[in-house]
Every structure is written in C-alpha cells, then in structure tokens.
Short mmCIF file of C-alpha atoms in Angstrom, two decimals:
data_model
loop_
_atom_site.label_atom_id
_atom_site.label_comp_id
_atom_site.label_asym_id
_atom_site.label_seq_id
_atom_site.Cartn_x
_atom_site.Cartn_y
_atom_site.Cartn_z
CA UNK A 1 24.39 13.82 -8.56
CA UNK A 2 22.39 11.48 -10.76
CA UNK A 3 18.73 10.67 -11.01
CA UNK A 4 19.31 7.87 -8.51
CA UNK A 5 21.19 9.77 -5.87
CA UNK A 6 19.49 8.93 -2.55
CA UNK A 7 17.58 11.61 -0.65
CA UNK A 8 20.05 11.54 2.19
CA UNK A 9 22.96 12.42 -0.16
CA UNK A 10 20.98 15.16 -1.79
CA UNK A 11 20.17 16.68 1.56
CA UNK A 12 23.79 16.51 2.64
CA UNK A 13 24.99 18.13 -0.64
CA UNK A 14 22.45 20.92 -0.28
CA UNK A 15 23.27 21.46 3.38
CA UNK A 16 27.04 21.63 2.64
CA UNK A 17 26.63 24.01 -0.30
CA UNK A 18 27.98 21.47 -2.83
CA UNK A 19 24.71 21.95 -4.75
CA UNK A 20 21.48 23.88 -4.37
CA UNK A 21 17.94 22.79 -3.97
CA UNK A 22 17.18 24.81 -7.19
CA UNK A 23 19.75 22.85 -9.16
CA UNK A 24 18.41 19.55 -7.81
CA UNK A 25 14.85 20.62 -8.69
CA UNK A 26 15.78 21.69 -12.23
CA UNK A 27 17.24 18.26 -12.92
CA UNK A 28 14.22 16.58 -11.34
CA UNK A 29 11.69 18.43 -13.37
CA UNK A 30 13.70 17.87 -16.57
CA UNK A 31 13.72 14.19 -15.94
CA UNK A 32 9.95 14.14 -15.20
CA UNK A 33 9.31 15.98 -18.39
CA UNK A 34 11.32 13.45 -20.43
CA UNK A 35 10.22 10.16 -18.75
CA UNK A 36 6.74 10.75 -17.36
CA UNK A 37 5.32 10.25 -20.88
CA UNK A 38 6.85 6.78 -20.74
CA UNK A 39 5.99 5.84 -17.10
CA UNK A 40 2.70 7.77 -16.61
CA UNK A 41 3.54 8.11 -12.91
CA UNK A 42 2.42 11.68 -12.37
CA UNK A 43 -1.14 13.07 -12.74
CA UNK A 44 0.03 16.62 -11.83
CA UNK A 45 3.43 18.28 -11.82
CA UNK A 46 3.82 21.36 -9.65
CA UNK A 47 6.79 22.89 -11.29
CA UNK A 48 6.12 26.44 -10.15
CA UNK A 49 5.48 25.48 -6.58
CA UNK A 50 8.52 23.23 -6.52
CA UNK A 51 10.85 25.95 -7.95
CA UNK A 52 9.53 28.54 -5.59
CA UNK A 53 10.01 26.26 -2.61
CA UNK A 54 13.54 25.28 -3.74
CA UNK A 55 14.46 28.99 -3.89
CA UNK A 56 13.16 29.37 -0.36
CA UNK A 57 15.28 26.49 0.90
CA UNK A 58 18.35 27.87 -0.79
CA UNK A 59 17.73 31.42 0.67
CA UNK A 60 17.03 30.20 4.13
CA UNK A 61 19.76 30.94 6.78
CA UNK A 62 18.32 28.40 9.13
CA UNK A 63 20.04 25.04 9.48
CA UNK A 64 19.01 22.80 6.65
CA UNK A 65 16.62 19.94 7.50
CA UNK A 66 17.46 16.23 7.00
CA UNK A 67 15.58 16.23 3.78
CA UNK A 68 16.75 19.66 2.51
CA UNK A 69 16.11 20.06 -1.23
CA UNK A 70 14.78 16.46 -1.68
CA UNK A 71 12.00 16.27 -4.33
CA UNK A 72 9.15 14.05 -3.37
CA UNK A 73 5.65 13.27 -4.73
CA UNK A 74 2.42 11.87 -3.26
CA UNK A 75 -0.23 9.46 -4.31
CA UNK A 76 -3.18 11.49 -5.53
CA UNK A 77 -5.42 10.57 -2.67
CA UNK A 78 -3.36 12.84 -0.41
CA UNK A 79 -4.53 16.46 -0.28
CA UNK A 80 -2.49 19.08 -2.12
CA UNK A 81 -3.58 22.67 -1.69
CA UNK A 82 -5.08 23.93 -4.87
CA UNK A 83 -5.82 20.55 -6.55
CA UNK A 84 -8.87 18.36 -6.23
CA UNK A 85 -7.93 15.05 -4.48
CA UNK A 86 -8.58 12.63 -7.20
CA UNK A 87 -8.01 9.33 -5.44
CA UNK A 88 -7.56 7.90 -8.89
CA UNK A 89 -11.13 8.65 -9.87
CA UNK A 90 -12.98 10.57 -12.57
CA UNK A 91 -15.74 11.54 -10.14
CA UNK A 92 -13.57 13.41 -7.73
CA UNK A 93 -12.35 15.71 -10.47
CA UNK A 94 -15.52 17.65 -9.80
CA UNK A 95 -14.57 18.21 -6.18
CA UNK A 96 -13.34 21.65 -5.15
CA UNK A 97 -9.59 21.98 -4.73
CA UNK A 98 -8.07 21.01 -1.37
CA UNK A 99 -7.67 24.07 0.82
CA UNK A 100 -4.56 22.74 2.53
CA UNK A 101 -1.80 20.22 2.16
CA UNK A 102 -2.19 17.01 4.11
CA UNK A 103 -0.15 17.09 7.40
CA UNK A 104 2.35 14.51 6.09
CA UNK A 105 3.27 16.94 3.28
CA UNK A 106 3.78 19.61 5.75
CA UNK A 107 5.94 17.52 7.94
CA UNK A 108 8.13 16.43 5.03
CA UNK A 109 8.45 20.06 3.91
CA UNK A 110 9.31 21.14 7.38
CA UNK A 111 12.31 18.73 7.06
CA UNK A 112 13.37 20.52 3.85
CA UNK A 113 11.73 18.20 1.28
CA UNK A 114 10.00 19.72 -1.76
CA UNK A 115 6.78 18.51 -3.19
CA UNK A 116 6.82 18.17 -6.99
CA UNK A 117 3.47 16.58 -7.80
CA UNK A 118 0.65 14.08 -7.44
CA UNK A 119 0.94 10.49 -8.51
CA UNK A 120 -1.24 8.06 -10.52
CA UNK A 121 -3.00 5.32 -8.58
CA UNK A 122 -5.74 2.66 -8.90
CA UNK A 123 -9.20 4.09 -8.62
CA UNK A 124 -10.22 4.73 -5.01
CA UNK A 125 -7.30 2.49 -4.00
CA UNK A 126 -9.27 -0.67 -4.76
CA UNK A 127 -6.46 -2.13 -6.82
CA UNK A 128 -3.21 -4.07 -6.84
CA UNK A 129 -2.25 -3.46 -10.53
CA UNK A 130 -1.53 0.23 -10.97
CA UNK A 131 -3.96 0.29 -13.80
CA UNK A 132 -6.41 3.25 -14.12
CA UNK A 133 -9.21 3.54 -16.67
CA UNK A 134 -9.16 7.34 -16.58
CA UNK A 135 -5.45 8.27 -16.45
CA UNK A 136 -3.96 5.11 -18.06
CA UNK A 137 -1.75 2.65 -16.27
CA UNK A 138 1.38 3.71 -14.42
CA UNK A 139 4.18 1.59 -15.91
CA UNK A 140 6.88 -0.59 -14.35
CA UNK A 141 10.24 1.18 -14.85
CA UNK A 142 11.96 -2.21 -15.33
CA UNK A 143 9.68 -3.25 -18.15
CA UNK A 144 7.16 -0.72 -19.21
CA UNK A 145 4.65 -3.31 -20.62
CA UNK A 146 4.32 -4.63 -17.04
CA UNK A 147 2.29 -3.46 -14.06
CA UNK A 148 3.72 -1.01 -11.54
CA UNK A 149 1.54 -2.66 -8.87
CA UNK A 150 -1.14 -0.93 -6.91
CA UNK A 151 -2.75 0.86 -5.77
CA UNK A 152 0.20 3.22 -5.15
CA UNK A 153 1.30 2.51 -8.71
CA UNK A 154 2.50 5.98 -9.57
CA UNK A 155 4.57 6.03 -6.44
CA UNK A 156 6.33 2.80 -7.38
CA UNK A 157 6.82 3.95 -10.97
CA UNK A 158 8.13 7.42 -10.09
CA UNK A 159 10.62 6.28 -7.50
CA UNK A 160 11.65 3.15 -9.43
CA UNK A 161 12.19 5.28 -12.55
CA UNK A 162 14.29 7.79 -10.73
CA UNK A 163 11.83 10.68 -11.24
CA UNK A 164 11.89 11.43 -7.45
CA UNK A 165 13.85 9.73 -4.70
CA UNK A 166 10.90 9.59 -2.31
CA UNK A 167 7.10 9.15 -2.55
CA UNK A 168 4.17 8.61 -0.27
CA UNK A 169 1.59 5.92 -0.84
CA UNK A 170 -1.21 4.31 1.05
CA UNK A 171 -1.58 0.68 2.08
CA UNK A 172 -4.98 -0.84 2.99
CA UNK A 173 -4.24 -4.43 1.97
CA UNK A 174 -0.72 -4.10 0.40
CA UNK A 175 -0.85 -1.00 -1.73
CA UNK A 176 2.64 0.21 -0.65
CA UNK A 177 4.28 -3.28 -0.45
CA UNK A 178 2.98 -4.54 -3.88
CA UNK A 179 4.34 -1.66 -5.91
CA UNK A 180 7.52 -1.77 -3.81
CA UNK A 181 7.87 -5.42 -4.85
CA UNK A 182 7.03 -5.00 -8.51
CA UNK A 183 9.17 -1.85 -8.96
CA UNK A 184 12.10 -3.00 -6.81
CA UNK A 185 11.90 -0.51 -3.96
CA UNK A 186 12.01 -0.30 -0.18
CA UNK A 187 8.52 0.38 1.26
CA UNK A 188 7.40 0.98 4.74
CA UNK A 189 3.87 0.33 5.93
CA UNK A 190 4.03 1.54 9.50
CA UNK A 191 1.98 0.31 12.47
CA UNK A 192 -1.75 1.16 12.07
CA UNK A 193 -2.27 4.44 13.89
CA UNK A 194 1.43 5.55 13.70
CA UNK A 195 1.21 8.15 10.91
CA UNK A 196 -1.68 10.56 10.54
CA UNK A 197 -4.01 9.92 7.66
CA UNK A 198 -5.63 13.38 7.99
CA UNK A 199 -6.01 15.08 4.64
CA UNK A 200 -6.16 11.83 2.66
CA UNK A 201 -9.14 10.33 0.82
CA UNK A 202 -10.20 7.20 2.67
CA UNK A 203 -10.84 3.65 1.37
CA UNK A 204 -11.25 1.35 4.35
CA UNK A 205 -10.76 3.25 7.55
CA UNK A 206 -10.39 0.07 9.51
CA UNK A 207 -7.30 -0.85 7.51
CA UNK A 208 -5.87 2.31 5.87
CA UNK A 209 -2.34 3.31 6.44
CA UNK A 210 0.03 5.86 4.76
CA UNK A 211 3.75 5.44 4.33
CA UNK A 212 6.85 6.03 2.19
CA UNK A 213 8.62 4.35 -0.70
CA UNK A 214 12.24 5.00 -1.40
CA UNK A 215 15.39 3.50 -3.02
CA UNK A 216 17.32 3.11 0.28
CA UNK A 217 16.54 2.24 3.85
CA UNK A 218 18.11 5.46 5.08
CA UNK A 219 15.79 7.46 2.93
CA UNK A 220 12.81 5.45 4.18
CA UNK A 221 13.86 6.06 7.73
CA UNK A 222 14.55 9.79 7.29
CA UNK A 223 11.05 10.25 5.71
CA UNK A 224 9.38 8.13 8.41
CA UNK A 225 11.08 10.07 11.17
CA UNK A 226 10.01 13.37 9.65
CA UNK A 227 6.34 12.19 9.44
CA UNK A 228 5.92 10.74 12.98
CA UNK A 229 3.87 12.48 15.67
CA UNK A 230 0.37 12.56 16.99
CA UNK A 231 -2.41 14.27 15.03
CA UNK A 232 -5.86 14.63 16.67
CA UNK A 233 -7.26 15.21 13.15
CA UNK A 234 -7.01 11.51 12.55
CA UNK A 235 -9.07 9.68 15.14
CA UNK A 236 -7.10 6.47 14.51
CA UNK A 237 -3.63 8.13 15.11
CA UNK A 238 -2.32 6.94 18.44
CA UNK A 239 -0.99 9.54 20.91
CA UNK A 240 2.38 8.10 21.67
CA UNK A 241 5.92 9.52 21.53
CA UNK A 242 7.70 9.60 18.19
CA UNK A 243 10.39 6.91 17.83
CA UNK A 244 13.06 8.19 15.43
CA UNK A 245 14.93 5.34 13.85
CA UNK A 246 17.42 6.81 11.31
CA UNK A 247 20.22 7.10 13.91
CA UNK A 248 19.78 3.43 14.88
CA UNK A 249 19.61 1.84 11.44
CA UNK A 250 23.12 0.38 11.58
CA UNK A 251 22.61 -1.40 14.87
CA UNK A 252 22.84 -4.77 13.16
CA UNK A 253 21.14 -8.02 14.02
CA UNK A 254 22.63 -8.68 17.43
CA UNK A 255 20.05 -10.28 19.72
CA UNK A 256 17.30 -10.35 17.06
CA UNK A 257 15.36 -13.62 16.57
CA UNK A 258 14.05 -13.85 12.98
CA UNK A 259 11.96 -16.65 11.42
CA UNK A 260 10.34 -17.27 8.12
CA UNK A 261 6.57 -17.75 7.71
CA UNK A 262 5.68 -21.18 6.39
CA UNK A 263 2.45 -22.87 5.40
CA UNK A 264 0.11 -20.30 3.80
CA UNK A 265 2.92 -17.97 2.99
CA UNK A 266 4.74 -20.52 0.80
CA UNK A 267 1.72 -22.39 -0.67
CA UNK A 268 1.07 -20.31 -3.71
CA UNK A 269 4.26 -18.54 -4.26
CA UNK A 270 6.20 -18.57 -7.54
CA UNK A 271 9.73 -19.93 -7.65
CA UNK A 272 11.04 -16.34 -7.81
CA UNK A 273 9.08 -15.36 -4.68
CA UNK A 274 10.28 -18.42 -2.76
CA UNK A 275 13.89 -18.00 -3.94
CA UNK A 276 13.93 -14.38 -2.71
CA UNK A 277 12.46 -15.39 0.68
CA UNK A 278 15.03 -18.10 1.06
CA UNK A 279 17.92 -15.75 0.17
CA UNK A 280 16.85 -13.27 2.76
CA UNK A 281 16.33 -16.01 5.38
CA UNK A 282 19.82 -17.38 4.71
CA UNK A 283 21.38 -13.97 4.82
CA UNK A 284 19.76 -13.35 8.31
CA UNK A 285 20.50 -16.89 9.54
CA UNK A 286 16.76 -17.26 9.97
CA UNK A 287 16.59 -21.03 9.94
CA UNK A 288 13.32 -21.41 11.86
CA UNK A 289 10.00 -21.55 10.10
CA UNK A 290 6.86 -20.58 12.03
CA UNK A 291 3.14 -20.83 11.23
CA UNK A 292 1.06 -17.64 11.41
CA UNK A 293 -2.15 -19.16 12.71
CA UNK A 294 -5.26 -18.87 10.45
CA UNK A 295 -3.60 -16.60 7.92
CA UNK A 296 -6.08 -17.76 5.28
CA UNK A 297 -9.05 -16.82 7.40
CA UNK A 298 -7.32 -13.48 8.23
CA UNK A 299 -7.17 -12.77 4.48
CA UNK A 300 -10.75 -13.63 4.08
CA UNK A 301 -11.74 -11.31 6.97
CA UNK A 302 -9.71 -8.48 5.52
CA UNK A 303 -11.31 -9.10 2.17
CA UNK A 304 -14.78 -8.82 3.66
CA UNK A 305 -14.07 -5.71 5.68
CA UNK A 306 -12.50 -4.10 2.64
CA UNK A 307 -15.36 -5.01 0.30
CA UNK A 308 -18.09 -3.80 2.67
CA UNK A 309 -16.43 -0.62 4.00
CA UNK A 310 -15.38 0.30 0.48
CA UNK A 311 -18.92 -0.32 -0.79
CA UNK A 312 -20.52 1.73 1.97
CA UNK A 313 -18.08 4.62 1.33
CA UNK A 314 -19.04 4.75 -2.41
CA UNK A 315 -22.69 3.69 -2.24
CA UNK A 316 -24.05 7.10 -3.12
CA UNK A 317 -21.65 7.42 -6.07
CA UNK A 318 -22.65 3.96 -7.22
CA UNK A 319 -26.32 5.10 -7.21
CA UNK A 320 -25.74 8.34 -9.00
CA UNK A 321 -22.67 8.02 -11.22
CA UNK A 322 -22.02 4.31 -11.85
CA UNK A 323 -20.81 4.97 -15.39
CA UNK A 324 -18.14 7.32 -14.18
CA UNK A 325 -16.29 4.55 -12.25
CA UNK A 326 -13.53 2.34 -13.57
CA UNK A 327 -15.62 -0.76 -14.43
CA UNK A 328 -13.18 -3.10 -12.73
CA UNK A 329 -13.61 -1.16 -9.46
CA UNK A 330 -17.41 -0.47 -9.84
CA UNK A 331 -18.33 -4.14 -10.20
CA UNK A 332 -16.33 -5.11 -7.11
CA UNK A 333 -17.85 -2.36 -5.12
CA UNK A 334 -21.38 -3.40 -6.20
CA UNK A 335 -20.65 -6.95 -5.07
CA UNK A 336 -19.54 -5.49 -1.69
CA UNK A 337 -22.93 -3.95 -1.12
CA UNK A 338 -24.46 -7.47 -1.06
CA UNK A 339 -22.34 -9.16 1.59
CA UNK A 340 -24.26 -10.14 4.80
CA UNK A 341 -23.67 -7.73 7.77
CA UNK A 342 -23.16 -10.87 10.01
CA UNK A 343 -19.94 -11.66 8.07
CA UNK A 344 -18.61 -8.19 8.60
CA UNK A 345 -19.11 -8.28 12.33
CA UNK A 346 -17.66 -11.78 12.59
CA UNK A 347 -14.67 -10.55 10.55
CA UNK A 348 -14.11 -7.81 13.15
CA UNK A 349 -14.40 -10.27 16.01
CA UNK A 350 -12.00 -12.62 14.30
CA UNK A 351 -9.70 -9.67 13.87
CA UNK A 352 -9.50 -9.39 17.64
CA UNK A 353 -8.78 -13.10 18.07
CA UNK A 354 -6.10 -13.17 15.30
CA UNK A 355 -4.34 -10.14 16.74
CA UNK A 356 -4.05 -11.85 20.11
CA UNK A 357 -2.74 -15.09 18.53
CA UNK A 358 -0.20 -13.37 16.31
CA UNK A 359 1.14 -11.20 19.03
CA UNK A 360 1.99 -14.39 20.93
CA UNK A 361 4.42 -15.21 18.15
CA UNK A 362 6.32 -12.10 18.84
CA UNK A 363 7.11 -13.39 22.40
CA UNK A 364 9.42 -15.90 20.62
CA UNK A 365 10.65 -14.00 17.54
CA UNK A 366 11.41 -10.35 16.81
CA UNK A 367 10.65 -10.50 13.05
CA UNK A 368 8.89 -12.73 10.53
CA UNK A 369 9.79 -12.97 6.83
CA UNK A 370 7.23 -13.55 4.19
CA UNK A 371 6.89 -12.96 0.39
CA UNK A 372 5.51 -9.59 -0.53
CA UNK A 373 3.88 -10.72 -3.73
CA UNK A 374 3.33 -14.23 -5.15
CA UNK A 375 5.04 -13.30 -8.40
CA UNK A 376 7.02 -10.65 -10.26
CA UNK A 377 5.08 -7.90 -12.09
CA UNK A 378 2.46 -9.30 -14.42
CA UNK A 379 1.75 -7.75 -17.91
CA UNK A 380 -0.51 -4.70 -17.97
CA UNK A 381 -3.96 -5.94 -18.96
CA UNK A 382 -3.39 -9.40 -17.62
CA UNK A 383 -6.60 -10.67 -15.91
CA UNK A 384 -5.65 -14.02 -14.45
CA UNK A 385 -2.61 -15.74 -13.02
CA UNK A 386 -1.77 -19.15 -11.54
CA UNK A 387 -1.84 -19.19 -7.78
CA UNK A 388 -1.24 -22.50 -5.86
CA UNK A 389 -1.74 -24.42 -9.08
CA UNK A 390 -5.09 -22.82 -9.96
CA UNK A 391 -5.87 -20.12 -12.49
CA UNK A 392 -7.30 -17.18 -10.46
CA UNK A 393 -8.46 -13.66 -11.16
CA UNK A 394 -5.44 -11.52 -10.78
CA UNK A 395 -6.82 -8.24 -9.45
CA UNK A 396 -8.33 -9.58 -6.22
CA UNK A 397 -5.38 -11.97 -5.47
CA UNK A 398 -2.11 -10.16 -5.77
CA UNK A 399 -2.36 -9.29 -2.12
CA UNK A 400 -2.64 -12.81 -0.70
CA UNK A 401 0.59 -12.35 1.37
CA UNK A 402 0.14 -8.76 2.37
CA UNK A 403 -3.52 -8.78 3.47
CA UNK A 404 -3.14 -11.06 6.57
CA UNK A 405 -0.45 -8.71 7.98
CA UNK A 406 -2.04 -5.27 7.39
CA UNK A 407 -5.25 -6.81 8.68
CA UNK A 408 -3.93 -6.35 12.22
CA UNK A 409 -1.84 -3.26 11.56
CA UNK A 410 1.63 -4.84 11.98
CA UNK A 411 4.54 -2.72 10.71
CA UNK A 412 6.31 -4.07 7.59
CA UNK A 413 9.32 -3.11 5.49
CA UNK A 414 9.24 -4.54 1.95
CA UNK A 415 12.83 -5.08 0.61
CA UNK A 416 13.64 -5.59 -3.04
CA UNK A 417 15.66 -8.54 -4.50
CA UNK A 418 16.68 -9.47 -8.00
CA UNK A 419 15.15 -12.62 -9.61
CA UNK A 420 16.11 -15.06 -12.35
CA UNK A 421 13.21 -13.49 -14.30
CA UNK A 422 15.17 -10.29 -14.52
CA UNK A 423 12.53 -8.35 -12.59
CA UNK A 424 12.60 -7.50 -8.89
CA UNK A 425 10.49 -8.93 -6.23
CA UNK A 426 9.87 -8.01 -2.55
CA UNK A 427 10.12 -9.80 0.80
CA UNK A 428 8.21 -8.53 3.79
CA UNK A 429 10.00 -8.03 7.13
CA UNK A 430 7.19 -8.04 9.70
CA UNK A 431 7.52 -7.01 13.28
CA UNK A 432 5.40 -6.49 16.39
CA UNK A 433 3.32 -3.29 16.62
CA UNK A 434 5.40 -0.11 17.04
CA UNK A 435 8.65 -1.88 16.17
CA UNK A 436 9.30 -0.25 12.81
CA UNK A 437 12.80 0.26 14.22
CA UNK A 438 13.51 -3.51 14.11
CA UNK A 439 12.09 -4.04 10.64
CA UNK A 440 14.16 -1.07 9.33
CA UNK A 441 17.35 -2.28 11.03
CA UNK A 442 16.91 -5.75 9.47
CA UNK A 443 16.25 -4.12 6.06
CA UNK A 444 19.40 -1.99 6.48
CA UNK A 445 21.39 -5.09 7.22
CA UNK A 446 20.19 -6.78 4.06
CA UNK A 447 20.96 -3.58 2.13
CA UNK A 448 24.46 -3.16 3.59
CA UNK A 449 25.37 -6.77 2.66
CA UNK A 450 24.09 -6.24 -0.92
CA UNK A 451 21.32 -8.82 -0.59
CA UNK A 452 18.58 -6.15 -1.01
CA UNK A 453 18.88 -3.28 -3.34
CA UNK A 454 16.81 -1.08 -5.58
CA UNK A 455 17.81 -1.97 -9.22
CA UNK A 456 18.47 0.74 -11.80
CA UNK A 457 15.95 0.84 -14.62
CA UNK A 458 17.03 0.95 -18.31
CA UNK A 459 14.72 3.78 -19.43
CA UNK A 460 17.20 5.85 -21.49
CA UNK A 461 19.64 4.51 -24.11
CA UNK B 1 -24.60 -20.70 -4.10
CA UNK B 2 -25.77 -21.43 -7.67
CA UNK B 3 -26.33 -18.82 -10.29
CA UNK B 4 -30.16 -18.41 -9.91
CA UNK B 5 -29.65 -17.57 -6.20
CA UNK B 6 -26.79 -15.31 -6.95
CA UNK B 7 -28.76 -13.48 -9.65
CA UNK B 8 -31.67 -13.14 -7.22
CA UNK B 9 -29.44 -11.70 -4.62
CA UNK B 10 -27.91 -9.30 -7.14
CA UNK B 11 -31.30 -8.19 -8.40
CA UNK B 12 -32.99 -7.81 -5.02
CA UNK B 13 -29.98 -6.44 -3.15
CA UNK B 14 -28.97 -3.83 -5.65
CA UNK B 15 -32.68 -2.69 -5.96
CA UNK B 16 -32.91 -2.43 -2.21
CA UNK B 17 -29.84 -0.17 -1.95
CA UNK B 18 -30.77 1.92 -4.99
CA UNK B 19 -28.19 0.73 -7.49
CA UNK B 20 -29.58 0.42 -11.06
CA UNK B 21 -27.86 -2.73 -12.44
CA UNK B 22 -27.07 -2.87 -16.06
CA UNK B 23 -26.92 -6.26 -17.90
CA UNK B 24 -23.31 -5.71 -19.04
CA UNK B 25 -22.13 -5.47 -15.38
CA UNK B 26 -23.73 -8.78 -14.28
CA UNK B 27 -20.98 -11.19 -15.18
CA UNK B 28 -18.29 -9.34 -13.34
CA UNK B 29 -20.48 -8.53 -10.31
CA UNK B 30 -21.42 -12.20 -10.15
CA UNK B 31 -17.70 -13.20 -10.23
CA UNK B 32 -16.80 -10.77 -7.43
CA UNK B 33 -19.85 -11.68 -5.33
CA UNK B 34 -18.93 -15.34 -5.63
CA UNK B 35 -15.40 -14.58 -4.44
CA UNK B 36 -16.73 -12.42 -1.64
CA UNK B 37 -19.30 -14.85 -0.41
CA UNK B 38 -16.70 -17.49 -0.33
CA UNK B 39 -14.56 -15.33 1.99
CA UNK B 40 -17.71 -14.62 4.02
CA UNK B 41 -18.34 -18.25 4.49
CA UNK B 42 -14.80 -18.78 5.63
CA UNK B 43 -15.27 -16.04 8.17
CA UNK B 44 -18.76 -17.14 9.33
CA UNK B 45 -17.70 -20.74 9.97
CA UNK B 46 -15.21 -19.52 12.56
CA UNK B 47 -16.11 -20.63 16.10
CA UNK B 48 -15.48 -17.57 18.18
CA UNK B 49 -16.44 -16.80 21.83
CA UNK B 50 -19.73 -14.80 22.30
CA UNK B 51 -17.92 -12.27 24.50
CA UNK B 52 -15.09 -11.56 22.04
CA UNK B 53 -15.16 -7.78 21.24
CA UNK B 54 -15.18 -6.84 17.63
CA UNK B 55 -12.43 -4.38 16.57
CA UNK B 56 -14.11 -1.76 14.44
CA UNK B 57 -11.85 0.94 15.99
CA UNK B 58 -8.62 -0.83 16.17
CA UNK B 59 -5.48 -0.16 18.15
CA UNK B 60 -2.47 -2.29 17.21
#
C-alpha cells in the first residue's frame, strides 16, 4: 500500500483481510498532516470521525462494500453533519452546522468509504483557479506555485497529491474538469440530473452537477455507481434506474464511433492542449472532426445564466456583507445583477435549440473529444493569459471548452495526459445524455493502453 | 457601450437593487460587466423561433 494505491485495491485488501480500514486511515491521516500544510487542500480534517468509522468497518461481519475502508473527502459546499457548509466563503462560517450529511456522502459510506474531511474551493464556486481569499489557494501537487484549478481546487489538490484516493467536487461550468486537467486526474461530470445535489450549497441551479475525481477510471466508476439513484430531495434529479458501469469498463471500443471537436474547440488552445487532444484521437482512431454548432454562443449563454443566477442567489449578501466576499467573486456577482433579463430568457431559449442540435450529432457519433482546458495550470496569482492570440482575463476564461458542454448537461469524463511542459492536461470525452458508461469505457481504454494516467507528484524528497 | 453609459448603468442599477457601490470596486465591476454584456449581446442577436420553450428547468 502506498499513498497512491487506488481505491479499488484498498477495498480489495480490506475485504480480504490483508489490511484493515484502521491501518489505511492511520496512513491517510498521517499523510494529510504532513502534506496539507503544503497543498492547503483541506479546510477541515475529521480525524476522530474517520477513525471511528474505520473501526466500525473493521468490526463489521457483513460483506465489505466495493469501497471498504477507502478514505474520501468532499468539496466544502457539500453538507457534513456538525460543520457549517462554507462553500468557500467567509460569510457561511456564521451558518449553523449542517444537521446531516449530504446524501452522496451517505451513499459512499454505505459502500464502505470513509469521509476524512472537507476540501478548499473557490468562493461560492464562482471560480476556475482554486484560489480563495479566506483560506488561501489550494496548490497544484505537480508544481505548488501553480493553480489547482477551480472551483473544486481542494478536490484536485487532495487526490493529485495522494492525500485521499477519491474526492467529490461540483461542476457548474467546468469545476470538476478544470482541476482534473490541471492536477492530472480522471474526473466525471455526470449527466445533469443523474446524481442528487441535495445537501449541497447551490451556485447556478440550472447548471449545477456533483461528481467524483479519482486517479483511475475504476475508482471513478466505483464511486459513481455507489452514488447513483433517484432522490426526491433534489427537484432536478431524474427518476430513472441506476446504470452501474464498473463491471462494463473493460468492454473496449468495439462499435463505438468517436470524433474530435474542431473549430471553436481548437481555436484558442495551447500547443499542449492540442497535442493531448491529437494523441487521444490517434489512440482511439478518431480521424473524423466534427463541428459542434454555435459552441461560442452556447458559452455566452452559459455565461449569462451563470452570472445572473449567481447574482440573484447572493443579492442579499451583496447588499448586507459586501466586504466579506472575496473581491474577485463579489465584483463579478455585482456585474451579474446588471444584465438585462431579456438576455437570460433568450439564453434559456437558446439552450433548448442548442440541445436539440447537439443531440443530432449523437445520431452519427457515440463520443466527441475536446480539450478540457486551453492550457496547463497557470501560476497562482496570474490574472491574464493569451487565448486565441489575445490577452484575456484568466479567471472568466479558463472554462471556454467546458462551458458549452455542461450548458446542456452532457456527461463528460476528463482524462489526464502528460505534456512537454512537464505538467498534465486533460481531454474531455463527451457522450450523449445518460451514456456515462460509454465515456468511462473510452477513458478506461485510454488508461489501459497507457495513453492517459494520473501522474505521481514529487512532494516529498 | 462606452464608459459613461457603463458607469451610469452601474450607478443606477446597483442603487436600484440596493448594493452600495464603493469606488474601489468600480474598475473590476466595469470589466466584468463589459464581458457579460458582450456575451448578452451574442445571445440576444440569436434569431430563435417565438414558440421555442425556454429551459429553466432542464432535463438532459
């Protein structure tokens, strides 16, 4: 066992008696104690709860679950009983503690996993950087002066750094896929409505998703399978049967038609992003390039819906406690209060049109490949970058390739590749609604062939 | 939209919704509002059918 032993192997070792959940947890908590001061991934470590739970797993005579003894942590916008749900903010520290764990925590624990803490994030999830004015930035485990990506920055930092093998994040416009790309991880943003969001602090209800980040596709699939299932407590959660995928991961590519997204999805990408996309396309024999229609306009519409729903959510706090916001977030939210309502309604109408047009593509292909981020992880504190030949503000623009996809709720697996820059970068595998199974199968094929892999960080010696 | 119009929108709009703007916020708010109104213009110039239903509660 090492800090990078996958969740599936930990669970198998615990189930067979080769190790105990308590021993796994002791090693996990020791590593967090040593390395969290470097990575700043955790905002709360629940050592007592985790040790108690590990002892329960070890003592149980019931069959061990598929995640038995696996430590995991959650972005701090997900409710943990006994803690205020920070959502990356200073303001929410005044909230009463959550009275119950979010359902997704309960489902992972029912599979044997053990919660070890809450993770740093960009304030109120309006972020692609992983920076946080109140808690400090979570840091990239492959170069700690660089961004982890956001807004699930602590999730990327913790899994990338080997502090836990599994974490949950949220993704409204790319907040799972961006840290997965920057930190070199596999990340799953499921179909909109697949996983319950009950017990999580919202950002943009029209676009919010929850999902896992992990170091292997098997771990991603095991976590995803454990979390599926209808939940009436989330009005967006769709009542449809669970579709477990872990047992089908190794089904290969037979019969699958895969194409790369061209046009908008190549226009501003760095050489590293394009090289990674081309490596994945070649490995999958995806020679066809397709155009996702009106992707630029889709991104604009997602931007407008995000800015206005976010502004509406926080308007009262902007009135009463403006100085308690992260200034970078506050000033964007204030701008969001000033956008004409006509644009918001038009954005929602366009969303209907765009969904119909993109779904037509999936009559001809099973999956579409696109970059996850336009570049590798920028430096912490960096404010601008060059996109499509122009210097642009960095914070609003890291999600150029993720926003047009989550805008219509398509499932995506982000897979990590190495780059000539020495830092990882992600490629999105995008499929039709409810076909997470295909995206994960393709990701598994890339992993099995060695094309995609979570790199080991050099954090110690 | 030039700066005087943007500043007028910021002043009137924030006052109408009860946000007390501070001078030191203005430059960043103006930058973000410029970006947002650019995206809004992109969306508003779209020619869509009158009968197309918006998707505020969305099912993928």
